Amino acid sequence: MSHFPAYRPRRLRMSENLRRMVRETTLSPADFIYPLFVVHGRKVKREIPSMPGNYHWSVDMLPREAEEIAHLSIPAVILFGLPASKDPVGLENFADDGIVQQAVRAIKDAVPELTVITDVCLCEYTDHGHCGLIKGERGGSPRVLPSSQGLPEGTILNDETLEVLGKVAISHARAGADLVAPSGMMDGMVAAIRQALDEAGFAHVGILSYAAKYASAFYGPFRDAAQSPPRFGDRRSHQMDPANAREALREVALDIEEGADIVMVKPALPYLDVIRMVREAFAYPVAAYNVSGEYAMVKAAARMGWMDERSVALESLTAIKRAGADMILTYWAKDAARWLRAEG
Ligand code: PBG
């Protein structure tokens, strides 16, 4: 027999209890943030075709859903709104009776302890589908700042957009949001929102920043759900190049400097290295977004009978946590909470 070292890894794998004793990472419902898509209308609970098991909800349906989520011990939801109409600025985005503002109030009235996070971006509200104001779009930029004067028409304007983001954050805070989550990857968005919130008397409202958000094809199903695909062009002028990891550290450092309370890496599974790097470089809570494409791929494969959804989902979520995420935004939040409960 060849030389065998004394350590025999299989000893600690011989029973379920031994495996439980040496397990390094455990999932809990407290790790999850559940995304909800809110639409106008009444009595709407419409399944999103590209994301089976997730729905478009009207506001009147949210109290029951919020109770169910809280009952599953999930601590937080993140809200995405589909407005009644779109325009170049996205006016409903910061309207007092906007869809997200109504949803926040409805959820907070019903289940005050459920943490409500709101996505802060322009793309679901603008008719061009971009995350910022567009130079040259009718009404798109009422006043182009000097810094943007040399830019060609069609450019996403950065500093002009910051003002809108500040207004959106304030209106979400006024409705009762606990955290706002800017996802548009505009330079300076966290600083602008922090300043706007502070000046409006919302110093207690935190910022979960989509700090390292990649220009990813894994957002495909979400763009169906949020009806937010760009009408022309793409998002590569503001979202990160998937080839870059060191740059993520610069993005995160900047957001922390600007006042972010929690920093997010998005997507999750193809970017576990980035999650790990951010975890090791910063002493701030790290969120990871297990995005629509990561979910839809597994759903589709499970439907084909090619993979077991539950095992793949729990393995994926465990891997995201193992990589260093403190919290995971996931469309599996409710299912996973139930599966974990069943496992005891
Ligand atoms: C932008 C936003 C997007 C997602 C969350 N916020 C879409 C995008 O950047 O195109 C994607 C989430 C997912 O794919 O699950 N408001």
Short mmCIF file of C-alpha atoms and ligand atoms in Angstrom, two decimals:
data_model
loop_
_atom_site.label_atom_id
_atom_site.label_comp_id
_atom_site.label_asym_id
_atom_site.label_seq_id
_atom_site.Cartn_x
_atom_site.Cartn_y
_atom_site.Cartn_z
CA MET A 1 0.00 0.00 0.00
CA SER A 2 1.24 3.49 -0.80
CA HIS A 3 2.00 5.92 2.02
CA PHE A 4 -1.19 7.21 3.63
CA PRO A 5 -1.15 10.28 5.90
CA ALA A 6 -2.96 9.97 9.21
CA TYR A 7 -5.68 12.42 8.30
CA ARG A 8 -8.66 10.64 6.74
CA PRO A 9 -11.24 13.25 5.68
CA ARG A 10 -14.00 10.68 5.34
CA ARG A 11 -14.06 10.07 9.12
CA LEU A 12 -15.98 13.31 9.59
CA ARG A 13 -18.42 12.53 6.81
CA MET A 14 -19.69 9.23 8.15
CA SER A 15 -23.02 10.44 9.55
CA GLU A 16 -25.39 13.34 9.15
CA ASN A 17 -24.71 14.54 12.67
CA LEU A 18 -20.94 14.54 12.10
CA ARG A 19 -21.46 16.43 8.86
CA ARG A 20 -23.62 18.95 10.69
CA MET A 21 -20.95 19.37 13.38
CA VAL A 22 -18.20 20.31 10.94
CA ARG A 23 -20.34 22.35 8.56
CA GLU A 24 -18.75 25.76 8.04
CA THR A 25 -21.66 27.58 6.43
CA THR A 26 -25.32 27.41 7.35
CA LEU A 27 -28.19 29.12 5.63
CA SER A 28 -31.01 30.75 7.51
CA PRO A 29 -34.09 32.66 6.39
CA ALA A 30 -32.45 35.68 8.03
CA ASP A 31 -29.97 35.68 5.14
CA PHE A 32 -32.61 36.43 2.53
CA ILE A 33 -34.11 39.54 0.96
CA TYR A 34 -37.13 38.85 -1.22
CA PRO A 35 -37.75 40.96 -4.35
CA LEU A 36 -41.34 42.01 -5.10
CA PHE A 37 -42.67 43.55 -8.31
CA VAL A 38 -45.55 45.95 -7.82
CA VAL A 39 -48.08 47.00 -10.47
CA HIS A 40 -51.13 49.27 -10.65
CA GLY A 41 -54.59 47.73 -10.51
CA ARG A 42 -56.53 45.66 -8.02
CA LYS A 43 -56.48 41.99 -7.13
CA VAL A 44 -53.50 41.39 -9.37
CA LYS A 45 -51.27 38.37 -8.70
CA ARG A 46 -49.82 37.55 -12.10
CA GLU A 47 -47.01 35.06 -12.53
CA ILE A 48 -43.94 36.42 -14.34
CA PRO A 49 -43.44 34.01 -17.25
CA SER A 50 -39.64 34.16 -17.24
CA MET A 51 -39.50 33.78 -13.45
CA PRO A 52 -41.97 31.04 -12.46
CA GLY A 53 -43.09 31.30 -8.84
CA ASN A 54 -42.65 35.09 -8.79
CA TYR A 55 -45.48 37.52 -9.42
CA HIS A 56 -46.61 40.99 -10.31
CA TRP A 57 -48.59 42.21 -7.30
CA SER A 58 -51.08 45.03 -6.97
CA VAL A 59 -50.81 47.09 -3.79
CA ASP A 60 -54.00 45.69 -2.23
CA MET A 61 -52.49 42.19 -2.34
CA LEU A 62 -49.27 43.17 -0.56
CA PRO A 63 -50.37 43.07 3.09
CA ARG A 64 -51.13 39.34 2.90
CA GLU A 65 -47.98 38.61 0.99
CA ALA A 66 -45.91 40.65 3.47
CA GLU A 67 -47.43 38.68 6.35
CA GLU A 68 -46.52 35.42 4.65
CA ILE A 69 -42.94 36.60 4.08
CA ALA A 70 -42.57 37.73 7.69
CA HIS A 71 -44.10 34.47 8.87
CA LEU A 72 -41.32 32.63 7.04
CA SER A 73 -38.82 34.66 9.14
CA ILE A 74 -37.51 36.51 6.09
CA PRO A 75 -36.40 39.91 7.42
CA ALA A 76 -36.67 42.08 4.32
CA VAL A 77 -38.16 42.73 0.91
CA ILE A 78 -36.90 44.87 -1.94
CA LEU A 79 -39.49 46.60 -4.10
CA PHE A 80 -39.52 47.23 -7.83
CA GLY A 81 -42.32 49.29 -9.35
CA LEU A 82 -43.98 49.22 -12.75
CA PRO A 83 -45.43 52.70 -13.34
CA ALA A 84 -48.74 53.52 -15.02
CA SER A 85 -46.94 55.46 -17.73
CA LYS A 86 -43.38 56.23 -18.73
CA ASP A 87 -41.75 59.49 -19.85
CA PRO A 88 -38.18 60.72 -20.45
CA VAL A 89 -37.62 61.65 -16.79
CA GLY A 90 -39.75 58.99 -15.12
CA LEU A 91 -42.04 61.28 -13.14
CA GLU A 92 -43.90 58.55 -11.26
CA ASN A 93 -40.57 57.53 -9.75
CA PHE A 94 -40.75 60.40 -7.24
CA ALA A 95 -44.50 60.93 -7.07
CA ASP A 96 -46.12 60.73 -3.63
CA ASP A 97 -48.72 58.32 -4.96
CA GLY A 98 -46.25 56.44 -7.17
CA ILE A 99 -46.55 52.68 -7.24
CA VAL A 100 -43.57 52.01 -4.98
CA GLN A 101 -44.56 54.74 -2.53
CA GLN A 102 -48.03 53.15 -2.22
CA ALA A 103 -46.49 49.71 -1.82
CA VAL A 104 -44.13 50.83 0.95
CA ARG A 105 -47.02 52.33 2.89
CA ALA A 106 -49.19 49.24 2.46
CA ILE A 107 -46.46 46.89 3.65
CA LYS A 108 -45.37 49.09 6.55
CA ASP A 109 -48.98 49.47 7.70
CA ALA A 110 -49.53 45.72 7.63
CA VAL A 111 -46.17 44.45 8.92
CA PRO A 112 -44.17 47.31 10.43
CA GLU A 113 -41.25 45.10 11.45
CA LEU A 114 -40.59 43.85 7.92
CA THR A 115 -37.60 45.77 6.56
CA VAL A 116 -38.57 47.51 3.34
CA ILE A 117 -35.88 48.30 0.81
CA THR A 118 -36.62 50.18 -2.40
CA ASP A 119 -34.71 49.95 -5.65
CA VAL A 120 -33.75 53.45 -6.77
CA CYS A 121 -33.17 53.70 -10.50
CA LEU A 122 -34.71 55.36 -13.53
CA CYS A 123 -34.92 52.45 -15.97
CA GLU A 124 -38.36 51.13 -14.99
CA TYR A 125 -39.83 54.63 -15.24
CA THR A 126 -38.23 56.17 -18.32
CA ASP A 127 -39.73 55.62 -21.77
CA HIS A 128 -36.23 55.09 -23.18
CA GLY A 129 -35.53 52.46 -20.52
CA HIS A 130 -32.18 53.90 -19.46
CA CYS A 131 -30.92 54.32 -15.91
CA GLY A 132 -30.33 58.03 -16.36
CA LEU A 133 -31.49 61.12 -18.20
CA ILE A 134 -30.53 61.11 -21.87
CA LYS A 135 -28.96 64.04 -23.64
CA GLY A 136 -31.20 65.24 -26.44
CA GLU A 137 -34.30 63.24 -25.44
CA ARG A 138 -37.43 65.36 -25.46
CA GLY A 139 -37.63 66.69 -21.91
CA GLY A 140 -34.97 64.21 -20.92
CA SER A 141 -32.69 66.79 -19.48
CA PRO A 142 -34.29 70.11 -18.68
CA ARG A 143 -30.91 71.72 -18.11
CA VAL A 144 -27.69 70.17 -19.30
CA LEU A 145 -24.90 70.97 -16.86
CA PRO A 146 -21.64 72.46 -18.16
CA SER A 147 -19.87 69.14 -17.52
CA SER A 148 -22.10 67.47 -20.14
CA GLN A 149 -22.02 70.09 -22.86
CA GLY A 150 -19.44 68.38 -25.06
CA LEU A 151 -21.17 64.98 -24.97
CA PRO A 152 -23.02 63.57 -27.99
CA GLU A 153 -26.82 63.24 -28.06
CA GLY A 154 -28.00 59.95 -26.64
CA THR A 155 -25.39 59.93 -23.84
CA ILE A 156 -26.66 59.01 -20.38
CA LEU A 157 -26.12 62.16 -18.35
CA ASN A 158 -24.52 61.50 -14.98
CA ASP A 159 -24.73 64.58 -12.80
CA GLU A 160 -28.17 65.61 -14.10
CA THR A 161 -29.45 62.15 -13.10
CA LEU A 162 -28.17 62.50 -9.53
CA GLU A 163 -30.74 65.16 -8.79
CA VAL A 164 -33.56 62.84 -9.83
CA LEU A 165 -32.13 59.98 -7.76
CA GLY A 166 -32.10 62.25 -4.71
CA LYS A 167 -35.78 63.06 -5.22
CA VAL A 168 -36.68 59.39 -5.63
CA ALA A 169 -34.83 58.43 -2.46
CA ILE A 170 -36.56 61.18 -0.46
CA SER A 171 -40.00 60.14 -1.69
CA HIS A 172 -39.32 56.49 -0.81
CA ALA A 173 -38.07 57.54 2.63
CA ARG A 174 -41.15 59.69 3.13
CA ALA A 175 -43.33 56.67 2.36
CA GLY A 176 -41.50 54.72 5.05
CA ALA A 177 -38.66 52.81 3.37
CA ASP A 178 -35.98 51.59 5.79
CA LEU A 179 -33.22 51.41 3.20
CA VAL A 180 -32.90 52.73 -0.34
CA ALA A 181 -30.91 50.76 -2.89
CA PRO A 182 -29.51 52.78 -5.78
CA SER A 183 -28.92 50.39 -8.71
CA GLY A 184 -28.14 52.73 -11.59
CA MET A 185 -24.32 52.78 -11.30
CA MET A 186 -24.14 56.55 -11.79
CA ASP A 187 -20.92 58.10 -10.45
CA GLY A 188 -21.60 59.89 -7.18
CA MET A 189 -25.07 58.40 -6.71
CA VAL A 190 -24.49 57.35 -3.12
CA ALA A 191 -23.15 60.77 -2.07
CA ALA A 192 -26.02 62.54 -3.83
CA ILE A 193 -28.64 60.33 -2.18
CA ARG A 194 -26.99 60.55 1.25
CA GLN A 195 -26.98 64.33 1.03
CA ALA A 196 -30.56 64.50 -0.22
CA LEU A 197 -31.80 62.19 2.56
CA ASP A 198 -29.90 64.04 5.27
CA GLU A 199 -31.16 67.43 4.14
CA ALA A 200 -34.74 66.17 4.05
CA GLY A 201 -34.55 64.83 7.61
CA PHE A 202 -33.98 61.17 6.77
CA ALA A 203 -30.55 60.66 8.29
CA HIS A 204 -31.86 57.40 9.76
CA VAL A 205 -32.61 55.87 6.36
CA GLY A 206 -29.72 53.69 5.16
CA ILE A 207 -28.24 53.05 1.74
CA LEU A 208 -27.72 49.58 0.32
CA SER A 209 -25.64 50.38 -2.72
CA TYR A 210 -25.44 48.23 -5.83
CA ALA A 211 -21.73 49.01 -5.67
CA ALA A 212 -20.27 46.40 -8.02
CA LYS A 213 -23.00 45.81 -10.56
CA TYR A 214 -21.90 44.18 -13.76
CA ALA A 215 -23.26 44.67 -17.29
CA SER A 216 -24.64 41.15 -17.23
CA ALA A 217 -26.73 39.06 -19.61
CA PHE A 218 -28.10 37.31 -16.50
CA TYR A 219 -30.58 40.18 -16.03
CA GLY A 220 -32.63 39.03 -19.03
CA PRO A 221 -35.65 37.61 -17.17
CA PHE A 222 -35.79 40.63 -14.83
CA ARG A 223 -36.12 43.00 -17.72
CA ASP A 224 -39.29 41.11 -18.66
CA ALA A 225 -40.49 41.35 -15.07
CA ALA A 226 -39.76 45.06 -14.72
CA GLN A 227 -40.46 45.92 -18.34
CA SER A 228 -37.25 47.89 -18.34
CA PRO A 229 -35.10 46.93 -21.34
CA PRO A 230 -33.28 49.91 -22.87
CA ARG A 231 -35.05 50.99 -26.08
CA PHE A 232 -31.67 51.60 -27.73
CA GLY A 233 -28.08 50.83 -26.78
CA ASP A 234 -27.10 48.94 -23.64
CA ARG A 235 -25.88 49.54 -20.10
CA ARG A 236 -22.15 49.16 -20.66
CA SER A 237 -21.45 52.88 -20.24
CA HIS A 238 -22.29 52.63 -16.53
CA GLN A 239 -22.41 48.98 -15.42
CA MET A 240 -19.11 47.14 -14.93
CA ASP A 241 -17.23 45.03 -17.43
CA PRO A 242 -17.59 41.35 -16.42
CA ALA A 243 -13.87 40.94 -17.05
CA ASN A 244 -12.90 43.21 -14.13
CA ALA A 245 -12.49 42.30 -10.48
CA ARG A 246 -9.97 44.83 -9.10
CA GLU A 247 -12.20 47.60 -10.41
CA ALA A 248 -14.97 46.28 -8.13
CA LEU A 249 -12.80 47.15 -5.14
CA ARG A 250 -12.50 50.73 -6.40
CA GLU A 251 -16.27 50.94 -6.90
CA VAL A 252 -16.96 49.60 -3.42
CA ALA A 253 -14.35 51.86 -1.79
CA LEU A 254 -15.95 54.84 -3.47
CA ASP A 255 -19.47 53.93 -2.35
CA ILE A 256 -18.34 53.41 1.22
CA GLU A 257 -16.57 56.76 1.17
CA GLU A 258 -19.78 58.32 -0.16
CA GLY A 259 -21.83 56.87 2.68
CA ALA A 260 -23.07 53.41 1.72
CA ASP A 261 -24.13 51.28 4.70
CA ILE A 262 -24.23 47.97 2.83
CA VAL A 263 -22.44 47.17 -0.43
CA MET A 264 -23.74 44.78 -3.03
CA VAL A 265 -22.15 42.59 -5.66
CA LYS A 266 -24.42 41.65 -8.55
CA PRO A 267 -24.90 39.06 -10.08
CA ALA A 268 -23.82 36.49 -7.49
CA LEU A 269 -22.91 33.06 -8.83
CA PRO A 270 -20.68 34.11 -11.73
CA TYR A 271 -18.97 36.65 -9.42
CA LEU A 272 -18.19 34.67 -6.27
CA ASP A 273 -14.56 35.77 -6.53
CA VAL A 274 -15.68 39.38 -6.37
CA ILE A 275 -17.89 38.70 -3.34
CA ARG A 276 -14.89 37.14 -1.61
CA MET A 277 -12.58 40.03 -2.51
CA VAL A 278 -15.05 42.62 -1.24
CA ARG A 279 -15.64 40.62 1.95
CA GLU A 280 -11.90 40.53 2.66
CA ALA A 281 -11.16 44.13 1.76
CA PHE A 282 -13.93 45.91 3.67
CA ALA A 283 -15.49 45.66 7.12
CA TYR A 284 -18.95 46.51 5.79
CA PRO A 285 -21.94 44.22 5.31
CA VAL A 286 -21.89 42.62 1.88
CA ALA A 287 -25.05 41.79 -0.05
CA ALA A 288 -25.14 39.59 -3.15
CA TYR A 289 -27.91 39.54 -5.74
CA ASN A 290 -28.75 36.05 -6.97
CA VAL A 291 -30.29 37.52 -10.12
CA SER A 292 -33.18 36.58 -12.35
CA GLY A 293 -31.05 34.66 -14.87
CA GLU A 294 -29.44 32.55 -12.15
CA TYR A 295 -32.95 31.65 -11.00
CA ALA A 296 -34.52 31.15 -14.40
CA MET A 297 -31.77 28.80 -15.61
CA VAL A 298 -32.41 26.42 -12.74
CA LYS A 299 -36.19 26.68 -13.13
CA ALA A 300 -35.91 25.82 -16.81
CA ALA A 301 -33.55 22.91 -16.23
CA ALA A 302 -35.77 21.59 -13.45
CA ARG A 303 -38.79 21.70 -15.75
CA MET A 304 -36.85 19.65 -18.25
CA GLY A 305 -36.12 17.17 -15.50
CA TRP A 306 -32.40 17.82 -15.82
CA MET A 307 -31.72 19.09 -12.29
CA ASP A 308 -33.40 19.07 -8.90
CA GLU A 309 -34.46 22.64 -8.16
CA ARG A 310 -34.35 22.44 -4.39
CA SER A 311 -30.87 20.94 -4.18
CA VAL A 312 -29.42 23.27 -6.79
CA ALA A 313 -31.00 26.33 -5.18
CA LEU A 314 -29.80 25.51 -1.66
CA GLU A 315 -26.33 24.65 -2.96
CA SER A 316 -26.20 27.95 -4.87
CA LEU A 317 -27.31 30.01 -1.88
CA THR A 318 -24.85 28.22 0.41
CA ALA A 319 -22.04 28.92 -2.06
CA ILE A 320 -22.94 32.61 -2.18
CA LYS A 321 -22.88 32.78 1.60
CA ARG A 322 -19.63 30.78 1.78
CA ALA A 323 -18.02 33.26 -0.63
CA GLY A 324 -18.70 35.98 1.93
CA ALA A 325 -22.18 37.41 1.45
CA ASP A 326 -23.95 38.50 4.64
CA MET A 327 -27.27 38.71 2.86
CA ILE A 328 -28.66 37.40 -0.41
CA LEU A 329 -31.33 38.93 -2.59
CA THR A 330 -33.03 35.92 -4.10
CA TYR A 331 -36.23 34.89 -5.85
CA TRP A 332 -35.94 31.62 -3.91
CA ALA A 333 -36.26 33.39 -0.55
CA LYS A 334 -39.70 31.99 0.30
CA ASP A 335 -39.07 28.52 -1.08
CA ALA A 336 -35.67 28.33 0.57
CA ALA A 337 -37.11 29.44 3.92
CA ARG A 338 -39.67 26.63 3.66
CA TRP A 339 -37.06 24.07 2.64
CA LEU A 340 -34.80 25.07 5.54
CA ARG A 341 -37.71 24.83 7.94
CA ALA A 342 -38.54 21.35 6.69
CA GLU A 343 -34.93 20.28 7.19
CA GLY A 344 -35.16 21.55 10.78
C1 PBG B 1 -32.15 48.16 -12.36
C2 PBG B 1 -32.08 46.75 -11.89
C3 PBG B 1 -31.90 45.61 -12.68
C4 PBG B 1 -31.89 44.51 -11.80
C5 PBG B 1 -32.10 45.01 -10.53
N1 PBG B 1 -32.21 46.42 -10.60
C6 PBG B 1 -31.82 45.45 -14.15
C7 PBG B 1 -30.73 46.03 -14.93
O1 PBG B 1 -29.75 46.58 -14.44
O2 PBG B 1 -30.87 45.94 -16.15
C8 PBG B 1 -31.72 43.08 -12.20
C9 PBG B 1 -32.16 42.06 -11.21
C10 PBG B 1 -32.27 40.67 -11.74
O3 PBG B 1 -31.88 40.35 -12.88
O4 PBG B 1 -32.77 39.84 -10.98
N2 PBG B 1 -33.24 48.85 -11.80
#
